[in-house]
CSV table of C-alpha atoms and ligand atoms in Angstrom, one decimal:
chain,number,residue,atom,x,y,z
A,1,UNK,CA,-16.1,-27.1,-33.4
A,2,UNK,CA,-15.8,-25.3,-36.3
A,3,UNK,CA,-15.3,-21.4,-35.6
A,4,UNK,CA,-18.2,-19.4,-36.5
A,5,UNK,CA,-18.4,-15.8,-37.6
A,6,UNK,CA,-18.0,-13.3,-34.6
A,7,UNK,CA,-21.1,-11.7,-34.4
A,8,UNK,CA,-21.4,-7.9,-35.1
A,9,UNK,CA,-21.4,-5.0,-32.3
A,10,UNK,CA,-25.6,-5.3,-32.0
A,11,UNK,CA,-25.7,-9.1,-32.1
A,12,UNK,CA,-23.0,-8.6,-29.0
A,13,UNK,CA,-25.0,-6.2,-27.4
A,14,UNK,CA,-28.4,-8.4,-27.3
A,15,UNK,CA,-26.4,-10.9,-26.1
A,16,UNK,CA,-24.9,-9.1,-23.2
A,17,UNK,CA,-28.5,-7.6,-22.5
A,18,UNK,CA,-29.4,-11.5,-21.8
A,19,UNK,CA,-26.8,-11.5,-19.4
A,20,UNK,CA,-24.0,-13.1,-21.0
A,21,UNK,CA,-20.8,-11.8,-19.4
A,22,UNK,CA,-18.1,-12.8,-22.4
A,23,UNK,CA,-20.3,-10.7,-24.8
A,24,UNK,CA,-19.9,-7.6,-22.0
A,25,UNK,CA,-16.0,-8.3,-22.2
A,26,UNK,CA,-16.0,-8.8,-25.7
A,27,UNK,CA,-17.9,-5.4,-25.9
A,28,UNK,CA,-15.5,-3.4,-23.7
A,29,UNK,CA,-12.5,-4.6,-25.6
A,30,UNK,CA,-14.0,-3.2,-29.0
A,31,UNK,CA,-14.5,0.1,-27.2
A,32,UNK,CA,-11.2,0.1,-26.0
A,33,UNK,CA,-9.5,-0.8,-29.3
A,34,UNK,CA,-11.4,2.0,-30.6
A,35,UNK,CA,-12.0,3.0,-34.7
A,36,UNK,CA,-15.4,2.9,-36.4
A,37,UNK,CA,-16.4,-0.4,-33.9
A,38,UNK,CA,-15.9,1.7,-30.6
A,39,UNK,CA,-18.0,4.5,-32.1
A,40,UNK,CA,-20.6,2.0,-33.5
A,41,UNK,CA,-21.2,0.6,-30.0
A,42,UNK,CA,-21.3,4.0,-28.4
A,43,UNK,CA,-24.2,4.9,-31.1
A,44,UNK,CA,-26.1,1.8,-30.1
A,45,UNK,CA,-26.5,2.6,-26.5
A,46,UNK,CA,-29.6,5.4,-25.7
A,47,UNK,CA,-27.9,8.5,-25.4
A,48,UNK,CA,-29.8,9.6,-22.5
A,49,UNK,CA,-29.9,7.2,-19.8
A,50,UNK,CA,-30.5,8.3,-16.5
A,51,UNK,CA,-30.8,5.0,-14.6
A,52,UNK,CA,-27.5,3.6,-12.7
A,53,UNK,CA,-25.1,5.3,-10.4
A,54,UNK,CA,-21.8,5.6,-11.7
A,55,UNK,CA,-19.1,6.2,-8.8
A,56,UNK,CA,-15.8,7.1,-9.4
A,57,UNK,CA,-13.0,6.2,-6.6
A,58,UNK,CA,-9.6,8.3,-7.1
A,59,UNK,CA,-6.9,9.1,-4.9
A,60,UNK,CA,-3.3,9.0,-4.7
A,61,UNK,CA,-1.5,5.8,-5.5
A,62,UNK,CA,-1.5,3.4,-2.4
A,63,UNK,CA,-4.2,5.0,-0.6
A,64,UNK,CA,-6.4,1.7,-0.8
A,65,UNK,CA,-8.9,2.4,-3.6
A,66,UNK,CA,-8.9,-1.4,-4.7
A,67,UNK,CA,-9.0,-2.6,-1.4
A,68,UNK,CA,-12.0,-0.4,-0.5
A,69,UNK,CA,-13.5,-1.5,-3.6
A,70,UNK,CA,-13.0,-4.9,-3.1
A,71,UNK,CA,-14.7,-4.3,0.2
A,72,UNK,CA,-17.5,-2.3,-1.2
A,73,UNK,CA,-18.2,-5.3,-3.7
A,74,UNK,CA,-18.6,-7.5,-0.5
A,75,UNK,CA,-21.1,-5.0,0.9
A,76,UNK,CA,-23.2,-4.7,-2.3
A,77,UNK,CA,-23.4,-8.5,-2.9
A,78,UNK,CA,-24.8,-8.8,0.4
A,79,UNK,CA,-27.3,-6.2,-0.2
A,80,UNK,CA,-28.3,-8.2,-3.3
A,81,UNK,CA,-26.9,-5.7,-5.8
A,82,UNK,CA,-24.9,-6.3,-8.8
A,83,UNK,CA,-22.2,-4.0,-9.3
A,84,UNK,CA,-19.2,-3.5,-12.0
A,85,UNK,CA,-15.7,-2.2,-11.3
A,86,UNK,CA,-13.6,-0.5,-14.0
A,87,UNK,CA,-10.1,-0.2,-12.3
A,88,UNK,CA,-8.1,2.4,-15.0
A,89,UNK,CA,-4.8,1.8,-14.2
A,90,UNK,CA,-2.1,3.7,-14.9
A,91,UNK,CA,0.3,0.7,-15.8
A,92,UNK,CA,3.8,2.6,-16.2
A,93,UNK,CA,6.8,-0.1,-16.5
A,94,UNK,CA,7.1,0.8,-12.6
A,95,UNK,CA,3.6,-0.5,-11.8
A,96,UNK,CA,2.9,-2.9,-14.4
A,97,UNK,CA,2.5,-5.5,-12.1
A,98,UNK,CA,-0.7,-3.4,-10.5
A,99,UNK,CA,-3.1,-4.7,-12.7
A,100,UNK,CA,-2.9,-8.1,-11.6
A,101,UNK,CA,-2.3,-7.4,-8.3
A,102,UNK,CA,-5.6,-5.0,-8.5
A,103,UNK,CA,-7.3,-8.2,-9.9
A,104,UNK,CA,-6.0,-10.6,-7.0
A,105,UNK,CA,-7.1,-8.0,-4.2
A,106,UNK,CA,-10.4,-7.6,-5.9
A,107,UNK,CA,-11.3,-11.0,-7.2
A,108,UNK,CA,-10.9,-12.2,-3.3
A,109,UNK,CA,-14.2,-10.3,-2.9
A,110,UNK,CA,-15.7,-10.3,-6.2
A,111,UNK,CA,-18.8,-12.2,-5.7
A,112,UNK,CA,-20.8,-11.5,-8.7
A,113,UNK,CA,-19.2,-8.6,-9.7
A,114,UNK,CA,-18.1,-7.7,-13.1
A,115,UNK,CA,-14.5,-6.6,-12.7
A,116,UNK,CA,-12.4,-5.4,-15.4
A,117,UNK,CA,-8.9,-3.4,-15.9
A,118,UNK,CA,-8.2,-0.9,-18.5
A,119,UNK,CA,-4.9,0.1,-18.9
A,120,UNK,CA,-3.9,3.7,-19.7
A,121,UNK,CA,-0.3,2.4,-21.7
A,122,UNK,CA,-0.6,3.2,-25.1
A,123,UNK,CA,-3.9,4.9,-25.3
A,124,UNK,CA,-2.7,8.4,-26.1
A,125,UNK,CA,-6.0,9.8,-25.0
A,126,UNK,CA,-8.3,7.1,-26.0
A,127,UNK,CA,-9.2,6.4,-22.2
A,128,UNK,CA,-11.4,9.7,-22.5
A,129,UNK,CA,-13.3,8.0,-24.7
A,130,UNK,CA,-13.4,4.4,-24.0
A,131,UNK,CA,-14.1,5.0,-20.1
A,132,UNK,CA,-17.3,6.8,-20.4
A,133,UNK,CA,-18.7,4.8,-23.2
A,134,UNK,CA,-17.6,1.6,-21.2
A,135,UNK,CA,-19.4,3.1,-18.0
A,136,UNK,CA,-22.5,3.7,-20.1
A,137,UNK,CA,-22.6,0.3,-21.6
A,138,UNK,CA,-21.9,-1.2,-18.1
A,139,UNK,CA,-24.8,1.0,-16.5
A,140,UNK,CA,-27.2,0.2,-19.3
A,141,UNK,CA,-26.8,-3.5,-18.9
A,142,UNK,CA,-27.9,-3.0,-15.3
A,143,UNK,CA,-24.8,-3.0,-13.5
A,144,UNK,CA,-25.4,-1.2,-10.3
A,145,UNK,CA,-23.5,1.0,-9.2
A,146,UNK,CA,-20.3,1.0,-11.7
A,147,UNK,CA,-17.2,1.9,-9.9
A,148,UNK,CA,-14.4,3.4,-11.9
A,149,UNK,CA,-11.3,3.6,-9.9
A,150,UNK,CA,-8.6,5.7,-11.3
A,151,UNK,CA,-5.4,7.3,-9.7
A,152,UNK,CA,-5.6,11.1,-9.6
A,153,UNK,CA,-2.5,11.7,-11.2
A,154,UNK,CA,-3.4,12.8,-14.5
A,155,UNK,CA,-5.7,15.5,-15.7
A,156,UNK,CA,-7.5,12.8,-18.0
A,157,UNK,CA,-8.3,10.9,-14.8
A,158,UNK,CA,-9.2,13.5,-12.7
A,159,UNK,CA,-11.7,14.1,-15.7
A,160,UNK,CA,-12.9,10.7,-15.7
A,161,UNK,CA,-13.6,10.6,-11.9
A,162,UNK,CA,-15.3,13.8,-11.9
A,163,UNK,CA,-17.6,12.4,-15.2
A,164,UNK,CA,-19.1,10.0,-12.1
A,165,UNK,CA,-22.6,10.6,-10.6
A,166,UNK,CA,-20.4,10.4,-7.3
A,167,UNK,CA,-16.4,11.0,-7.2
A,168,UNK,CA,-15.3,9.4,-3.5
A,169,UNK,CA,-11.8,10.6,-2.8
A,170,UNK,CA,-9.4,8.2,-0.8
A,171,UNK,CA,-7.0,9.5,1.6
A,172,UNK,CA,-4.6,8.2,4.2
A,173,UNK,CA,-3.5,9.6,7.2
A,174,UNK,CA,-0.7,12.4,7.2
A,175,UNK,CA,-1.0,16.0,5.6
A,176,UNK,CA,0.7,15.3,2.2
A,177,UNK,CA,-2.3,13.4,1.0
A,178,UNK,CA,-5.1,15.7,1.6
A,179,UNK,CA,-2.7,18.8,0.6
A,180,UNK,CA,-1.9,17.0,-2.7
A,181,UNK,CA,-5.5,16.2,-3.5
A,182,UNK,CA,-6.2,19.8,-2.8
A,183,UNK,CA,-3.4,21.0,-5.2
A,184,UNK,CA,-4.6,18.7,-7.7
A,185,UNK,CA,-8.4,20.2,-7.7
A,186,UNK,CA,-9.6,16.7,-6.2
A,187,UNK,CA,-11.0,18.2,-3.4
A,188,UNK,CA,-13.3,20.4,-5.2
A,189,UNK,CA,-14.6,17.5,-7.2
A,190,UNK,CA,-14.9,15.0,-4.4
A,191,UNK,CA,-18.5,14.3,-3.3
A,192,UNK,CA,-17.3,11.7,-0.7
A,193,UNK,CA,-14.5,12.1,1.1
A,194,UNK,CA,-12.5,9.1,2.7
A,195,UNK,CA,-9.9,8.8,5.4
A,196,UNK,CA,-8.7,5.0,4.9
A,197,UNK,CA,-6.4,3.4,6.8
A,198,UNK,CA,-7.8,4.5,9.9
A,199,UNK,CA,-6.0,2.0,11.7
A,200,UNK,CA,-2.9,3.9,11.3
A,201,UNK,CA,-1.9,7.3,14.0
A,202,UNK,CA,-3.2,10.4,12.7
A,203,UNK,CA,-6.6,9.7,11.1
A,204,UNK,CA,-8.6,11.7,13.3
A,205,UNK,CA,-6.0,14.4,12.4
A,206,UNK,CA,-6.3,13.9,8.8
A,207,UNK,CA,-10.2,14.3,9.2
A,208,UNK,CA,-9.6,17.7,11.1
A,209,UNK,CA,-7.5,18.8,7.9
A,210,UNK,CA,-9.9,18.0,5.5
A,211,UNK,CA,-12.7,20.0,7.4
A,212,UNK,CA,-10.6,22.8,7.6
A,213,UNK,CA,-9.6,22.7,3.7
A,214,UNK,CA,-13.5,22.1,3.3
A,215,UNK,CA,-14.3,25.3,5.8
A,216,UNK,CA,-11.1,27.1,3.2
A,217,UNK,CA,-13.0,26.2,0.5
A,218,UNK,CA,-16.5,27.8,1.6
A,219,UNK,CA,-14.8,30.6,2.7
A,220,UNK,CA,-12.8,31.2,-0.9
A,221,UNK,CA,-16.1,30.4,-3.0
A,222,UNK,CA,-14.4,27.2,-4.2
A,223,UNK,CA,-17.3,25.1,-3.0
A,224,UNK,CA,-20.1,27.2,-4.9
A,225,UNK,CA,-20.6,24.1,-7.3
A,226,UNK,CA,-24.2,22.6,-6.8
A,227,UNK,CA,-24.6,19.9,-3.9
A,228,UNK,CA,-23.7,19.4,-0.2
A,229,UNK,CA,-20.9,19.6,1.7
A,230,UNK,CA,-19.2,16.2,1.1
A,231,UNK,CA,-19.1,13.7,4.3
A,232,UNK,CA,-16.1,12.4,5.6
A,233,UNK,CA,-15.8,8.6,6.4
A,234,UNK,CA,-13.7,7.1,8.2
A,235,UNK,CA,-12.7,3.4,6.9
A,236,UNK,CA,-10.2,0.4,7.0
A,237,UNK,CA,-9.9,-1.2,4.0
A,238,UNK,CA,-8.1,-4.6,5.3
A,239,UNK,CA,-10.9,-5.2,8.0
A,240,UNK,CA,-13.8,-3.4,6.1
A,241,UNK,CA,-14.6,-1.3,9.0
A,242,UNK,CA,-16.4,1.9,8.0
A,243,UNK,CA,-17.2,0.5,4.4
A,244,UNK,CA,-21.0,0.2,4.9
A,245,UNK,CA,-20.8,3.7,6.0
A,246,UNK,CA,-19.0,4.7,2.7
A,247,UNK,CA,-21.4,2.8,0.7
A,248,UNK,CA,-24.5,4.8,2.4
A,249,UNK,CA,-22.7,8.2,1.6
A,250,UNK,CA,-22.5,7.4,-1.6
A,251,UNK,CA,-26.1,6.1,-2.1
A,252,UNK,CA,-27.1,9.2,0.2
A,253,UNK,CA,-25.5,11.5,-2.3
A,254,UNK,CA,-26.7,9.9,-5.4
A,255,UNK,CA,-30.3,10.2,-4.0
A,256,UNK,CA,-29.7,14.0,-3.2
A,257,UNK,CA,-28.7,14.3,-6.9
A,258,UNK,CA,-31.7,13.1,-8.0
A,259,UNK,CA,-33.8,14.6,-5.5
A,260,UNK,CA,-32.5,18.1,-7.4
A,261,UNK,CA,-31.3,18.9,-10.6
A,262,UNK,CA,-27.8,17.4,-9.8
A,263,UNK,CA,-28.0,14.4,-11.8
A,264,UNK,CA,-29.5,16.1,-15.0
A,265,UNK,CA,-26.6,18.4,-14.5
A,266,UNK,CA,-23.7,15.8,-13.9
A,267,UNK,CA,-24.6,13.8,-16.7
A,268,UNK,CA,-24.9,16.6,-18.9
A,269,UNK,CA,-21.4,17.6,-17.9
A,270,UNK,CA,-20.3,13.6,-18.4
A,271,UNK,CA,-22.1,13.9,-22.0
A,272,UNK,CA,-20.3,17.3,-23.0
A,273,UNK,CA,-16.4,15.4,-21.9
A,274,UNK,CA,-17.6,12.4,-24.0
A,275,UNK,CA,-18.3,14.4,-27.1
A,276,UNK,CA,-14.9,16.3,-26.5
A,277,UNK,CA,-13.1,12.9,-26.4
A,278,UNK,CA,-15.1,11.4,-29.1
A,279,UNK,CA,-14.3,14.3,-31.3
A,280,UNK,CA,-10.7,14.6,-30.4
A,281,UNK,CA,-10.4,10.8,-31.5
A,282,UNK,CA,-12.2,10.9,-34.5
A,283,UNK,CA,-10.0,13.8,-35.4
A,284,UNK,CA,-6.5,12.1,-34.4
A,285,UNK,CA,-8.0,9.0,-36.6
A,286,UNK,CA,-8.6,11.9,-39.7
A,287,UNK,CA,-4.7,13.4,-39.2
A,288,UNK,CA,-3.3,9.8,-39.1
A,289,UNK,CA,-5.2,8.9,-42.3
A,290,UNK,CA,-3.7,12.4,-43.5
A,291,UNK,CA,-0.4,11.7,-42.8
A,292,UNK,CA,-0.2,8.6,-44.6
A,293,UNK,CA,-0.8,9.6,-48.0
A,294,UNK,CA,1.7,10.8,-50.3
A,295,UNK,CA,0.7,13.9,-49.9
A,296,UNK,CA,0.9,13.8,-46.1
A,297,UNK,CA,4.3,12.3,-46.7
A,298,UNK,CA,5.6,14.8,-49.2
A,299,UNK,CA,4.5,18.0,-46.8
A,300,UNK,CA,6.1,15.9,-44.1
A,301,UNK,CA,9.3,15.9,-45.5
A,302,UNK,CA,9.2,19.5,-46.7
A,303,UNK,CA,8.4,20.8,-43.2
A,304,UNK,CA,11.7,18.5,-42.0
A,305,UNK,CA,13.5,20.0,-44.6
A,306,UNK,CA,12.6,23.5,-43.6
A,307,UNK,CA,11.3,24.3,-47.0
A,308,UNK,CA,7.9,24.8,-45.8
A,309,UNK,CA,6.4,26.4,-42.8
A,310,UNK,CA,4.5,23.8,-40.1
A,311,UNK,CA,1.4,26.7,-40.8
A,312,UNK,CA,1.5,26.4,-44.4
A,313,UNK,CA,2.1,22.7,-44.2
A,314,UNK,CA,-1.4,22.5,-41.9
A,315,UNK,CA,-3.2,24.6,-44.4
A,316,UNK,CA,-2.6,22.1,-47.0
A,317,UNK,CA,-3.1,19.0,-44.8
A,318,UNK,CA,-6.5,20.3,-43.9
A,319,UNK,CA,-7.5,21.3,-47.3
A,320,UNK,CA,-6.9,17.9,-48.1
A,321,UNK,CA,-9.3,16.7,-45.7
A,322,UNK,CA,-12.6,18.3,-47.1
A,323,UNK,CA,-14.3,21.2,-47.6
A,324,UNK,CA,-13.3,24.1,-45.9
A,325,UNK,CA,-15.0,27.5,-45.5
A,326,UNK,CA,-14.4,30.1,-47.8
A,327,UNK,CA,-11.7,32.7,-47.1
A,328,UNK,CA,-12.6,35.5,-45.5
A,329,UNK,CA,-15.8,34.1,-44.1
B,401,GTP,N1,-3.2,-0.8,7.4
B,401,GTP,C1,-3.9,-0.5,6.4
B,401,GTP,N2,-3.4,-0.6,5.2
B,401,GTP,C2,-4.4,-0.7,4.0
B,401,GTP,C3,-5.6,0.0,4.4
B,401,GTP,N3,-6.1,-0.3,3.1
B,401,GTP,C4,-5.2,-0.5,2.2
B,401,GTP,N4,-3.9,-1.0,3.1
B,401,GTP,C5,-2.6,-1.5,2.2
B,401,GTP,O1,-2.2,-0.5,1.5
B,401,GTP,C6,-1.7,-1.2,0.1
B,401,GTP,C7,-2.3,-0.4,-1.1
B,401,GTP,O2,-3.5,-0.7,-1.4
B,401,GTP,P1,-4.3,-0.6,-2.6
B,401,GTP,O3,-5.8,-0.7,-2.0
B,401,GTP,O4,-3.8,-1.3,-3.6
B,401,GTP,O5,-4.2,0.7,-3.0
B,401,GTP,P2,-4.8,1.7,-4.0
B,401,GTP,O6,-5.2,3.2,-3.7
B,401,GTP,O7,-5.6,1.2,-5.2
B,401,GTP,O8,-3.1,1.4,-5.1
B,401,GTP,P3,-3.0,2.1,-6.6
B,401,GTP,O9,-4.0,1.3,-7.1
B,401,GTP,O10,-1.3,1.3,-6.8
B,401,GTP,O11,-3.1,3.4,-6.3
B,401,GTP,C8,-2.0,-2.4,0.2
B,401,GTP,O12,-0.7,-3.0,0.9
B,401,GTP,C9,-3.0,-2.7,1.3
B,401,GTP,O13,-3.0,-3.7,1.9
B,401,GTP,C10,-6.1,0.0,5.8
B,401,GTP,O14,-7.2,0.5,5.6
B,401,GTP,N5,-5.0,-0.2,6.7
B,402,MG,MG1,-5.2,0.1,-7.4
């Protein structure tokens, strides 16, 4: 077969709407790659689409997020739903094998689901753009829910999880997880709290610790955010115990958001974060382009030699990028 010219984003989107999984995968790759094509794809999606349900699953490394996600997929398939999973993987050299590991663990249950890993390595802030654009794409294509798994370690990942409609925080028995999550501000963001590995000793204590922290949150006003007190669910991801309850809790949270103005507020916040990330990505590209000109290289050499201050260099470079507001304005 002779190679045909690769279809553009609009054509790919049409094919993807028809249910072609390879077109979906291709679109995500283009979004991940960034640049003008990624912006074009994001621009093809309706700006305000209040359908679907984006569930963020976050928590400490090893808490059982991928195992739980795999079990959730099985539950969702039983219910006749078609979910998608976006696993945002730290993929540091230490955990580089995690992508494959996660795929294998999830694919065991991935009946009909669309599962995709997105590596954080080399993304340099691009994740904050690529993840919301991808979840919007998947929800638009009718995947329900769209599950985003992130390790709640970096600020970007916390932002990503909190941009979901429903944020699920996974902990495991032991005081450490809950305390760390609280410190990272994750407890405040959680809509559903999970004590996974409930087959291990200390699960009831872990639940009590979480209840206590929520109580303290009420007293200190931390819980002033819109919405109800997060439900706490005990699960055993290795057997599937408690997973239907987890799904019910996430669905109930979505329903409670939709009943008030919570869903609108969440989606507004998500769009705000996406705008900031899109701007940041575009500005970064502008800066890279400006630095890669003869003038940019000259300015850089002057700064390195100490003959020009970074502030003056910045003004010169900005002036080269486009019209500047008049002085004193
Ligand atoms: N005993 C027990 N082990 C579990 C349970 N859930 C997960 N595990 C085990 O815990 C380990 C980590 O599980 P994962 O699902 O990979 O955890 P994760 O949170 O996705 O990990 P990262 O993606 O690396 O952050 C695996 O060996 C699982 O088999 C559980 O409920 N009980
Ligand atoms: Mg995982």
